[in-house]
């Protein structure tokens, strides 16, 4: 793993900030359409799906890349899993029809812990994976495992190998990517396929952080010196807190909005 940089990567903060802003807008639209009942046909169609994927894929890749910059993987992973569990508890109590099981924070926390365990195992076995190879393998596995929650292995949306129905007969395997027919969650990111995208981000970060020529772009000092970019950088640096607070704030705002 690469060493932590001597200065902050402002470009990553800005990208994370943009992702958080997009996420808040997406969830505001969700509350407007799914909770308040306003008809916005494109939201649950292809444009809305692309919007959602752009947010979650960017955020997971960034989180994986930034895994290389942390030395407290155990604490970070447990914190994220705990925050995800808190969201499950709150949604189950306040809005049970929109309860969140195994949302993105749980995924990021478990992936962080898994990456740490695999790193320790690799050191014991004296195994070194070139970043470009790891990136390519993880991304290919992500595409192959894309259909696991829907019962198949394939290549993206192409169904190649159906998976045994027994894997989907118990609620206890939903976190892995095998949801039972009765499983319902308004935000669901199981380990399969998403942990492979996180791994793609880990290796992408290793490839970028090891390149001296990439450092000026990653550090993005013009962004830090631009007063118009500072709010975005602030959001990126405090993304977890904003994630935890934005839905309660949105729900409070939408209490003032009449139902359709």
Coordinates of N, CA, C and O in Angstrom, one line a residue, residues 47-230:
X47 N -33.5 7.5 -17.0 CA -32.7 8.6 -16.5 C -32.5 8.6 -15.0 O -31.4 9.0 -14.5
X48 N -33.5 8.3 -14.2 CA -33.3 8.2 -12.8 C -32.4 7.1 -12.4 O -31.6 7.3 -11.4
X49 N -32.4 6.0 -13.1 CA -31.5 4.9 -12.8 C -30.0 5.3 -13.0 O -29.1 5.0 -12.3
X50 N -29.8 6.0 -14.2 CA -28.5 6.5 -14.5 C -28.0 7.5 -13.5 O -26.8 7.4 -13.0
X51 N -28.9 8.4 -13.0 CA -28.5 9.3 -12.0 C -28.1 8.6 -10.7 O -27.1 8.9 -10.1
X52 N -28.9 7.6 -10.3 CA -28.6 6.9 -9.1 C -27.2 6.2 -9.2 O -26.4 6.2 -8.3
X53 N -27.0 5.5 -10.3 CA -25.8 4.8 -10.5 C -24.6 5.7 -10.6 O -23.5 5.4 -10.1
X54 N -24.7 6.9 -11.1 CA -23.6 7.9 -11.2 C -23.2 8.3 -9.8 O -22.0 8.5 -9.5
X55 N -24.2 8.4 -8.9 CA -23.9 8.8 -7.5 C -23.2 7.6 -6.8 O -22.1 7.8 -6.2
X56 N -23.8 6.5 -6.7 CA -23.3 5.4 -5.9 C -22.0 4.8 -6.5 O -21.1 4.5 -5.7
X57 N -21.8 4.7 -7.8 CA -20.6 4.2 -8.3 C -19.4 5.1 -8.0 O -18.3 4.7 -7.6
X58 N -19.7 6.4 -8.2 CA -18.6 7.4 -7.9 C -18.2 7.4 -6.5 O -17.0 7.4 -6.1
X59 N -19.2 7.3 -5.6 CA -19.0 7.4 -4.2 C -18.2 6.1 -3.7 O -17.3 6.2 -2.9
X60 N -18.6 5.0 -4.2 CA -17.9 3.7 -3.8 C -16.5 3.7 -4.3 O -15.6 3.3 -3.6
X61 N -16.3 4.1 -5.6 CA -14.9 4.2 -6.1 C -14.1 5.1 -5.3 O -12.9 4.8 -5.0
X62 N -14.6 6.3 -5.0 CA -13.8 7.3 -4.2 C -13.5 6.7 -2.8 O -12.4 6.9 -2.3
X63 N -14.5 6.1 -2.2 CA -14.2 5.5 -0.9 C -13.2 4.4 -0.9 O -12.3 4.3 0.0
X64 N -13.2 3.6 -2.0 CA -12.2 2.6 -2.1 C -10.8 3.2 -2.4 O -9.8 2.7 -1.7
X65 N -10.7 4.2 -3.2 CA -9.4 4.9 -3.4 C -8.9 5.5 -2.2 O -7.7 5.3 -1.9
X66 N -9.8 6.1 -1.4 CA -9.3 6.8 -0.2 C -9.0 5.8 1.0 O -8.4 6.2 2.0
X67 N -9.4 4.5 0.8 CA -9.0 3.5 1.8 C -7.5 3.5 1.9 O -7.0 3.2 3.0
X68 N -6.8 3.8 0.9 CA -5.3 3.7 0.9 C -4.7 4.9 1.7 O -3.5 4.8 2.2
X69 N -5.5 5.9 2.0 CA -5.0 7.1 2.7 C -5.2 6.9 4.2 O -4.8 7.8 5.0
X70 N -5.9 5.9 4.7 CA -6.3 5.7 6.1 C -5.4 4.6 6.7 O -5.0 3.7 6.0
X71 N -5.1 4.8 8.0 CA -4.4 3.7 8.7 C -5.2 3.2 9.8 O -4.7 2.4 10.6
X72 N -6.5 3.6 9.9 CA -7.4 3.1 11.0 C -8.6 2.4 10.3 O -9.7 2.8 10.5
X73 N -8.3 1.4 9.6 CA -9.4 0.7 8.9 C -10.4 0.0 9.8 O -11.6 0.0 9.5
X74 N -9.9 -0.5 10.9 CA -10.8 -1.2 11.8 C -11.8 -0.2 12.4 O -13.0 -0.4 12.4
X75 N -11.3 0.9 12.9 CA -12.2 1.9 13.5 C -13.1 2.5 12.4 O -14.3 2.7 12.7
X76 N -12.6 2.8 11.3 CA -13.4 3.4 10.2 C -14.5 2.4 9.8 O -15.6 2.8 9.6
X77 N -14.1 1.2 9.6 CA -15.1 0.2 9.1 C -16.2 0.0 10.1 O -17.4 0.0 9.8
X78 N -15.9 -0.1 11.4 CA -16.9 -0.3 12.4 C -17.7 1.0 12.6 O -19.0 0.9 12.8
X79 N -17.2 2.1 12.4 CA -17.9 3.4 12.5 C -19.0 3.4 11.4 O -20.2 3.7 11.6
X80 N -18.6 3.1 10.2 CA -19.5 3.1 9.0 C -20.6 2.1 9.2 O -21.8 2.3 8.9
X81 N -20.3 0.9 9.7 CA -21.3 -0.2 9.9 C -22.3 0.3 11.0 O -23.5 0.1 10.9
X82 N -21.7 0.9 12.1 CA -22.5 1.4 13.1 C -23.5 2.5 12.7 O -24.7 2.5 13.0
X83 N -23.0 3.4 11.8 CA -23.8 4.5 11.3 C -24.9 3.9 10.4 O -26.1 4.4 10.4
X84 N -24.6 2.9 9.6 CA -25.6 2.2 8.8 C -26.6 1.5 9.6 O -27.8 1.6 9.3
X85 N -26.2 0.9 10.7 CA -27.2 0.3 11.6 C -28.1 1.3 12.2 O -29.3 1.1 12.4
X86 N -27.6 2.5 12.6 CA -28.4 3.6 13.1 C -29.4 4.0 12.1 O -30.6 4.2 12.5
X87 N -29.1 4.1 10.9 CA -30.0 4.5 9.8 C -31.1 3.4 9.7 O -32.3 3.8 9.6
X88 N -30.8 2.2 9.8 CA -31.8 1.1 9.8 C -32.7 1.3 10.9 O -34.0 1.2 10.7
X89 N -32.2 1.5 12.1 CA -33.1 1.7 13.3 C -34.0 2.8 13.2 O -35.2 2.7 13.4
X90 N -33.5 4.0 12.7 CA -34.3 5.2 12.6 C -35.4 5.0 11.6 O -36.6 5.4 11.8
X91 N -35.0 4.5 10.4 CA -36.0 4.3 9.3 C -37.1 3.3 9.7 O -38.3 3.4 9.4
X92 N -36.7 2.2 10.5 CA -37.7 1.2 10.9 C -38.7 1.8 11.9 O -39.8 1.5 11.9
X93 N -38.2 2.8 12.7 CA -39.1 3.4 13.7 C -39.9 4.5 13.2 O -41.1 4.6 13.5
X94 N -39.3 5.3 12.3 CA -40.0 6.6 11.9 C -40.7 6.4 10.6 O -41.8 6.9 10.4
X95 N -40.2 5.6 9.6 CA -40.8 5.4 8.3 C -40.6 3.9 7.9 O -39.8 3.6 7.0
X96 N -41.3 3.0 8.6 CA -41.1 1.6 8.3 C -41.4 1.2 6.9 O -40.8 0.2 6.4
X97 N -42.2 1.9 6.1 CA -42.5 1.5 4.7 C -41.2 1.8 3.9 O -41.2 1.3 2.7
X98 N -40.3 2.6 4.4 CA -39.1 3.0 3.6 C -37.8 2.5 4.4 O -36.8 3.2 4.3
X99 N -37.9 1.4 5.2 CA -36.8 1.0 6.0 C -35.6 0.6 5.1 O -35.8 0.2 4.0
X100 N -34.4 0.9 5.6 CA -33.2 0.7 4.9 C -32.4 -0.5 5.6 O -32.0 -0.3 6.7
X101 N -32.3 -1.6 4.8 CA -31.4 -2.7 5.3 C -30.2 -2.8 4.4 O -30.4 -2.8 3.2
X102 N -29.1 -2.8 5.0 CA -27.8 -3.0 4.3 C -27.6 -1.9 3.2 O -27.5 -2.2 2.0
X103 N -27.7 -0.7 3.6 CA -27.5 0.4 2.7 C -26.0 0.7 2.5 O -25.2 -0.1 2.8
X104 N -25.8 1.8 1.8 CA -24.4 2.0 1.3 C -23.4 2.2 2.4 O -22.2 1.8 2.3
X105 N -23.8 2.7 3.6 CA -22.8 2.9 4.7 C -22.4 1.5 5.2 O -21.2 1.3 5.5
X106 N -23.3 0.6 5.3 CA -22.9 -0.8 5.8 C -22.0 -1.4 4.7 O -21.0 -2.1 5.1
X107 N -22.3 -1.2 3.5 CA -21.4 -1.8 2.4 C -20.0 -1.2 2.5 O -19.0 -1.9 2.5
X108 N -19.9 0.1 2.7 CA -18.6 0.8 2.8 C -17.8 0.3 4.0 O -16.6 0.0 3.9
X109 N -18.5 0.1 5.1 CA -17.9 -0.3 6.3 C -17.4 -1.8 6.2 O -16.2 -2.1 6.6
X110 N -18.2 -2.6 5.7 CA -17.8 -4.0 5.5 C -16.7 -4.2 4.5 O -15.8 -5.0 4.7
X111 N -16.8 -3.4 3.4 CA -15.8 -3.5 2.4 C -14.4 -3.0 2.9 O -13.4 -3.5 2.6
X112 N -14.5 -1.9 3.8 CA -13.3 -1.4 4.4 C -12.6 -2.5 5.3 O -11.4 -2.7 5.2
X113 N -13.4 -3.2 6.1 CA -12.9 -4.3 6.9 C -12.4 -5.4 6.1 O -11.3 -6.0 6.4
X114 N -13.1 -5.8 5.0 CA -12.7 -6.9 4.2 C -11.4 -6.6 3.5 O -10.5 -7.4 3.4
X115 N -11.2 -5.3 3.0 CA -10.0 -5.0 2.3 C -8.8 -5.0 3.3 O -7.7 -5.4 3.0
X116 N -9.1 -4.6 4.6 CA -8.0 -4.7 5.6 C -7.6 -6.1 5.9 O -6.4 -6.4 6.0
X117 N -8.6 -7.0 6.0 CA -8.3 -8.4 6.2 C -7.5 -9.0 5.1 O -6.6 -9.8 5.3
X118 N -7.9 -8.7 3.8 CA -7.2 -9.2 2.7 C -5.8 -8.7 2.6 O -4.8 -9.4 2.2
X119 N -5.6 -7.4 3.0 CA -4.3 -6.8 3.0 C -3.4 -7.5 4.0 O -2.2 -7.9 3.6
X120 N -3.9 -7.8 5.1 CA -3.1 -8.5 6.2 C -2.7 -9.9 5.7 O -1.6 -10.4 5.9
X121 N -3.7 -10.6 5.1 CA -3.5 -11.9 4.5 C -2.4 -11.9 3.5 O -1.5 -12.8 3.4
X122 N -2.5 -10.9 2.6 CA -1.5 -10.8 1.5 C -0.1 -10.6 2.0 O 0.9 -11.1 1.5
X123 N 0.0 -9.8 3.1 CA 1.3 -9.6 3.7 C 1.9 -10.9 4.3 O 3.1 -11.2 4.2
X124 N 1.0 -11.7 4.9 CA 1.5 -12.9 5.5 C 2.0 -13.9 4.4 O 2.9 -14.7 4.6
X125 N 1.3 -13.9 3.3 CA 1.6 -14.8 2.2 C 2.7 -14.2 1.3 O 3.0 -14.8 0.3
X126 N 3.1 -13.0 1.6 CA 4.1 -12.3 0.7 C 3.6 -12.2 -0.7 O 4.3 -12.3 -1.7
X127 N 2.3 -11.8 -0.8 CA 1.6 -11.7 -2.1 C 1.4 -10.2 -2.4 O 0.8 -9.5 -1.7
X128 N 1.9 -9.8 -3.6 CA 1.7 -8.5 -4.1 C 1.0 -8.5 -5.4 O 1.4 -9.2 -6.4
X129 N -0.1 -7.7 -5.5 CA -0.9 -7.7 -6.7 C -0.6 -6.3 -7.4 O -0.8 -5.3 -6.7
X130 N -0.1 -6.3 -8.6 CA 0.1 -5.0 -9.3 C -1.3 -4.3 -9.4 O -2.3 -4.9 -9.6
X131 N -1.3 -2.9 -9.1 CA -2.6 -2.2 -9.0 C -3.4 -2.3 -10.3 O -4.6 -2.5 -10.2
X132 N -2.7 -2.3 -11.5 CA -3.5 -2.4 -12.7 C -4.2 -3.7 -12.9 O -5.3 -3.8 -13.3
X133 N -3.5 -4.8 -12.4 CA -4.1 -6.1 -12.5 C -5.2 -6.2 -11.5 O -6.3 -6.7 -11.9
X134 N -5.0 -5.8 -10.3 CA -6.1 -5.8 -9.3 C -7.3 -5.0 -9.7 O -8.4 -5.4 -9.6
X135 N -7.1 -3.8 -10.3 CA -8.2 -3.0 -10.8 C -9.0 -3.7 -11.9 O -10.2 -3.8 -11.8
X136 N -8.3 -4.3 -12.9 CA -9.0 -5.0 -14.0 C -9.7 -6.2 -13.5 O -10.9 -6.5 -13.9
X137 N -9.1 -7.0 -12.6 CA -9.8 -8.2 -12.1 C -11.0 -7.8 -11.2 O -12.1 -8.4 -11.4
X138 N -10.9 -6.9 -10.3 CA -12.0 -6.5 -9.5 C -13.2 -5.9 -10.3 O -14.3 -6.2 -10.1
X139 N -12.8 -5.1 -11.4 CA -13.9 -4.6 -12.2 C -14.6 -5.7 -13.0 O -15.8 -5.6 -13.1
X140 N -13.8 -6.6 -13.5 CA -14.4 -7.7 -14.2 C -15.3 -8.6 -13.3 O -16.5 -8.9 -13.7
X141 N -14.9 -8.8 -12.1 CA -15.7 -9.5 -11.1 C -17.0 -8.8 -10.7 O -18.0 -9.3 -10.5
X142 N -16.9 -7.4 -10.7 CA -18.0 -6.6 -10.4 C -19.1 -6.8 -11.6 O -20.3 -6.9 -11.3
X143 N -18.6 -6.8 -12.8 CA -19.6 -7.0 -13.9 C -20.2 -8.4 -13.9 O -21.4 -8.6 -14.1
X144 N -19.3 -9.4 -13.6 CA -19.8 -10.8 -13.5 C -20.9 -10.9 -12.4 O -21.9 -11.6 -12.6
X145 N -20.6 -10.3 -11.3 CA -21.5 -10.5 -10.1 C -22.6 -9.5 -10.1 O -23.4 -9.5 -9.1
X146 N -22.8 -8.6 -11.1 CA -23.8 -7.6 -11.1 C -25.2 -8.2 -10.9 O -26.1 -7.6 -10.2
X147 N -25.5 -9.3 -11.4 CA -26.8 -9.9 -11.4 C -27.0 -10.8 -10.2 O -28.1 -11.5 -10.1
X148 N -26.1 -11.0 -9.3 CA -26.2 -11.9 -8.1 C -27.5 -11.6 -7.3 O -28.2 -12.5 -7.0
X149 N -27.8 -10.3 -7.0 CA -29.0 -10.1 -6.2 C -30.3 -10.4 -7.0 O -31.4 -10.6 -6.4
X150 N -30.2 -10.6 -8.3 CA -31.3 -11.0 -9.1 C -31.2 -12.5 -9.6 O -32.0 -12.9 -10.4
X151 N -30.3 -13.2 -9.0 CA -30.3 -14.7 -9.2 C -29.4 -15.2 -10.3 O -29.6 -16.4 -10.7
X152 N -28.4 -14.5 -10.8 CA -27.6 -15.0 -11.9 C -26.2 -14.4 -11.9 O -25.9 -13.3 -11.3
X153 N -25.3 -15.1 -12.5 CA -24.0 -14.6 -12.9 C -24.0 -14.3 -14.4 O -24.6 -14.9 -15.1
X154 N -23.2 -13.2 -14.7 CA -23.2 -12.9 -16.2 C -22.2 -11.9 -16.5 O -21.1 -11.9 -15.9
X155 N -22.5 -11.0 -17.3 CA -21.6 -9.9 -17.7 C -22.4 -8.7 -17.8 O -23.0 -8.4 -18.8
X156 N -22.5 -7.9 -16.7 CA -23.4 -6.8 -16.7 C -24.8 -7.3 -16.6 O -25.2 -8.1 -15.8
X157 N -25.6 -6.9 -17.6 CA -27.0 -7.4 -17.7 C -27.2 -8.6 -18.4 O -28.3 -9.1 -18.5
X158 N -26.1 -9.2 -19.0 CA -26.2 -10.5 -19.7 C -26.3 -11.7 -18.8 O -25.3 -11.9 -18.0
X159 N -27.3 -12.4 -18.8 CA -27.5 -13.6 -17.9 C -26.8 -14.8 -18.5 O -27.1 -15.2 -19.6
X160 N -25.8 -15.4 -17.7 CA -25.1 -16.5 -18.2 C -25.3 -17.7 -17.4 O -25.5 -18.8 -17.9
X161 N -25.2 -17.6 -16.1 CA -25.3 -18.8 -15.2 C -26.3 -18.5 -14.1 O -26.1 -17.6 -13.2
X162 N -27.4 -19.2 -14.0 CA -28.4 -19.0 -12.9 C -27.8 -19.6 -11.6 O -27.1 -20.6 -11.6
X163 N -28.1 -18.9 -10.5 CA -27.6 -19.3 -9.2 C -28.7 -20.2 -8.5 O -29.9 -20.0 -8.8
X164 N -28.3 -21.1 -7.6 CA -29.3 -22.0 -7.0 C -30.3 -21.2 -6.1 O -29.9 -20.2 -5.4
X165 N -31.5 -21.5 -6.3 CA -32.6 -20.8 -5.5 C -32.4 -20.9 -4.0 O -33.0 -20.1 -3.3
X166 N -31.8 -22.0 -3.6 CA -31.6 -22.2 -2.1 C -30.8 -21.0 -1.5 O -31.0 -20.7 -0.3
X167 N -30.0 -20.3 -2.3 CA -29.2 -19.2 -1.7 C -30.2 -18.0 -1.4 O -29.8 -17.2 -0.5
X168 N -31.3 -18.0 -2.0 CA -32.3 -16.9 -1.8 C -33.5 -17.3 -0.9 O -34.5 -16.6 -0.8
X169 N -33.3 -18.4 -0.2 CA -34.5 -18.9 0.6 C -34.4 -18.5 2.1 O -35.3 -18.8 2.8
X170 N -33.3 -17.8 2.5 CA -33.2 -17.4 3.8 C -32.9 -15.9 3.9 O -32.2 -15.3 3.0
X171 N -33.4 -15.1 4.9 CA -33.1 -13.7 5.0 C -31.7 -13.4 5.4 O -31.3 -12.3 5.3
X172 N -31.0 -14.4 5.9 CA -29.7 -14.2 6.5 C -28.6 -13.9 5.5 O -27.5 -13.5 5.9
X173 N -28.8 -14.2 4.2 CA -27.8 -14.0 3.2 C -28.0 -12.7 2.4 O -27.2 -12.5 1.4
X174 N -28.9 -11.9 2.8 CA -29.2 -10.7 2.0 C -28.0 -9.8 2.0 O -27.7 -9.1 1.0
X175 N -27.2 -9.7 3.1 CA -26.1 -8.8 3.2 C -25.0 -9.2 2.1 O -24.3 -8.4 1.6
X176 N -25.0 -10.5 1.8 CA -24.0 -11.0 0.8 C -24.4 -10.7 -0.6 O -23.6 -10.6 -1.5
X177 N -25.8 -10.6 -0.8 CA -26.3 -10.4 -2.2 C -27.3 -11.4 -2.6 O -27.6 -11.5 -3.8
X178 N -27.8 -12.2 -1.6 CA -28.8 -13.2 -1.9 C -30.1 -12.9 -1.1 O -30.4 -13.6 -0.2
X179 N -30.9 -11.9 -1.6 CA -32.1 -11.5 -0.8 C -33.2 -12.5 -1.0 O -33.4 -13.1 -2.1
X180 N -33.9 -12.8 0.0 CA -35.1 -13.7 -0.1 C -36.2 -13.0 -0.8 O -36.2 -11.7 -0.9
X181 N -37.3 -13.7 -1.3 CA -38.4 -13.0 -1.9 C -39.1 -12.0 -1.0 O -39.7 -11.0 -1.5
X182 N -39.1 -12.2 0.3 CA -39.7 -11.3 1.2 C -38.9 -10.1 1.6 O -39.3 -9.2 2.3
X183 N -37.6 -10.0 1.2 CA -36.7 -9.0 1.6 C -37.1 -7.7 0.9 O -37.3 -7.6 -0.4
X184 N -37.2 -6.6 1.6 CA -37.5 -5.3 1.1 C -36.6 -4.2 1.8 O -36.4 -4.2 3.0
X185 N -36.0 -3.4 1.0 CA -35.1 -2.3 1.5 C -35.2 -1.2 0.5 O -35.1 -1.4 -0.7
X186 N -35.3 0.1 1.0 CA -35.4 1.2 0.0 C -34.0 1.7 -0.4 O -33.9 2.5 -1.3
X187 N -32.9 1.1 0.2 CA -31.6 1.4 -0.2 C -30.8 0.1 0.1 O -30.5 -0.2 1.2
X188 N -30.4 -0.6 -1.0 CA -29.8 -1.9 -0.8 C -28.5 -2.0 -1.6 O -28.5 -2.0 -2.8
X189 N -27.4 -2.2 -0.8 CA -26.1 -2.4 -1.5 C -25.4 -3.6 -0.8 O -24.6 -3.4 0.1
X190 N -25.6 -4.8 -1.3 CA -25.0 -6.0 -0.8 C -23.5 -6.1 -1.2 O -23.1 -5.4 -2.1
X191 N -22.8 -7.0 -0.5 CA -21.4 -7.1 -0.8 C -21.2 -7.6 -2.3 O -20.2 -7.2 -2.9
X192 N -22.0 -8.4 -2.8 CA -22.0 -8.8 -4.2 C -23.1 -8.1 -4.9 O -24.3 -8.2 -4.6
X193 N -22.8 -7.3 -5.9 CA -21.5 -7.1 -6.5 C -20.6 -6.0 -6.0 O -19.5 -5.8 -6.4
X194 N -21.1 -5.1 -5.1 CA -20.5 -3.8 -4.8 C -19.2 -3.9 -4.2 O -18.4 -2.9 -4.3
X195 N -18.9 -4.9 -3.4 CA -17.5 -4.9 -2.8 C -16.4 -5.0 -3.9 O -15.3 -4.5 -3.6
X196 N -16.7 -5.6 -5.0 CA -15.8 -5.6 -6.1 C -15.5 -4.2 -6.7 O -14.4 -3.9 -7.1
X197 N -16.6 -3.4 -6.7 CA -16.4 -2.0 -7.2 C -15.5 -1.2 -6.2 O -14.7 -0.4 -6.5
X198 N -15.7 -1.5 -4.9 CA -14.9 -0.9 -3.8 C -13.4 -1.3 -4.0 O -12.5 -0.5 -3.9
X199 N -13.2 -2.6 -4.3 CA -11.9 -3.1 -4.6 C -11.3 -2.5 -5.8 O -10.1 -2.2 -5.8
X200 N -12.1 -2.2 -6.8 CA -11.6 -1.5 -8.0 C -11.1 -0.1 -7.6 O -10.0 0.3 -8.1
X201 N -11.8 0.5 -6.7 CA -11.4 1.8 -6.2 C -10.1 1.8 -5.4 O -9.2 2.6 -5.5
X202 N -9.9 0.7 -4.6 CA -8.7 0.5 -3.8 C -7.5 0.4 -4.8 O -6.5 1.1 -4.6
X203 N -7.6 -0.4 -5.8 CA -6.5 -0.5 -6.7 C -6.3 0.7 -7.6 O -5.2 1.1 -8.0
X204 N -7.4 1.4 -7.9 CA -7.3 2.6 -8.7 C -6.5 3.7 -7.9 O -5.7 4.4 -8.4
X205 N -6.8 3.7 -6.6 CA -6.1 4.7 -5.7 C -4.6 4.3 -5.7 O -3.8 5.2 -5.7
X206 N -4.3 3.1 -5.5 CA -2.9 2.7 -5.5 C -2.2 3.1 -6.8 O -1.0 3.5 -6.7
X207 N -2.8 2.9 -7.9 CA -2.2 3.2 -9.2 C -2.0 4.7 -9.3 O -1.0 5.1 -9.8
X208 N -3.0 5.5 -8.8 CA -2.8 7.0 -8.9 C -1.9 7.5 -7.9 O -1.0 8.4 -8.3
X209 N -2.0 7.1 -6.7 CA -1.1 7.7 -5.6 C 0.3 7.4 -5.8 O 1.2 8.2 -5.3
X210 N 0.7 6.3 -6.5 CA 2.1 6.0 -6.7 C 2.7 6.7 -7.9 O 3.9 6.6 -8.1
X211 N 1.9 7.5 -8.6 CA 2.4 8.2 -9.8 C 2.8 9.7 -9.4 O 1.8 10.5 -9.2
X212 N 4.0 10.1 -9.4 CA 4.4 11.5 -9.1 C 3.7 12.5 -10.0 O 3.3 13.6 -9.5
X213 N 3.5 12.1 -11.3 CA 2.9 13.1 -12.2 C 1.4 13.3 -11.9 O 0.8 14.3 -12.3
X214 N 0.8 12.4 -11.1 CA -0.6 12.6 -10.8 C -0.8 13.4 -9.6 O -1.9 13.9 -9.3
X215 N 0.2 13.7 -8.8 CA 0.1 14.4 -7.5 C -0.5 15.8 -7.7 O -1.4 16.2 -6.9
X216 N 0.1 16.6 -8.6 CA -0.5 18.0 -8.7 C -2.0 18.0 -9.0 O -2.8 18.8 -8.5
X217 N -2.4 17.1 -9.9 CA -3.8 17.0 -10.2 C -4.7 16.5 -9.0 O -5.7 17.1 -8.8
X218 N -4.2 15.5 -8.3 CA -4.9 15.0 -7.1 C -5.0 16.1 -6.0 O -6.0 16.2 -5.3
X219 N -3.9 16.8 -5.8 CA -3.8 17.8 -4.7 C -4.7 19.0 -5.0 O -5.2 19.6 -4.1
X220 N -4.8 19.3 -6.3 CA -5.8 20.4 -6.7 C -5.7 21.6 -5.9 O -6.7 22.2 -5.5
X221 N -4.5 22.2 -5.8 CA -4.3 23.4 -5.0 C -5.1 24.6 -5.5 O -5.5 25.4 -4.7
X222 N -5.3 24.7 -6.8 CA -6.1 25.8 -7.3 C -7.5 25.7 -6.7 O -8.2 26.8 -6.5
X223 N -8.0 24.5 -6.5 CA -9.4 24.4 -5.9 C -9.4 24.9 -4.5 O -10.3 25.6 -4.0
X224 N -8.3 24.6 -3.7 CA -8.2 25.1 -2.3 C -8.1 26.6 -2.2 O -8.5 27.2 -1.2
X225 N -7.5 27.2 -3.3 CA -7.3 28.7 -3.3 C -8.5 29.4 -3.9 O -8.6 30.6 -3.8
X226 N -9.5 28.7 -4.4 CA -10.7 29.3 -5.0 C -11.8 29.4 -4.0 O -12.3 28.3 -3.5
X227 N -12.2 30.6 -3.7 CA -13.2 30.7 -2.6 C -14.6 30.1 -3.0 O -15.4 29.7 -2.2
X228 N -14.8 30.0 -4.3 CA -16.1 29.5 -4.8 C -16.1 28.0 -4.7 O -17.2 27.3 -4.6
X229 N -14.9 27.3 -4.6 CA -14.9 25.9 -4.5 C -14.8 25.4 -3.0 O -15.0 24.3 -2.7
X230 N -14.6 26.4 -2.1 CA -14.5 26.0 -0.7 C -15.7 25.3 -0.1 O -15.6 24.4 0.7

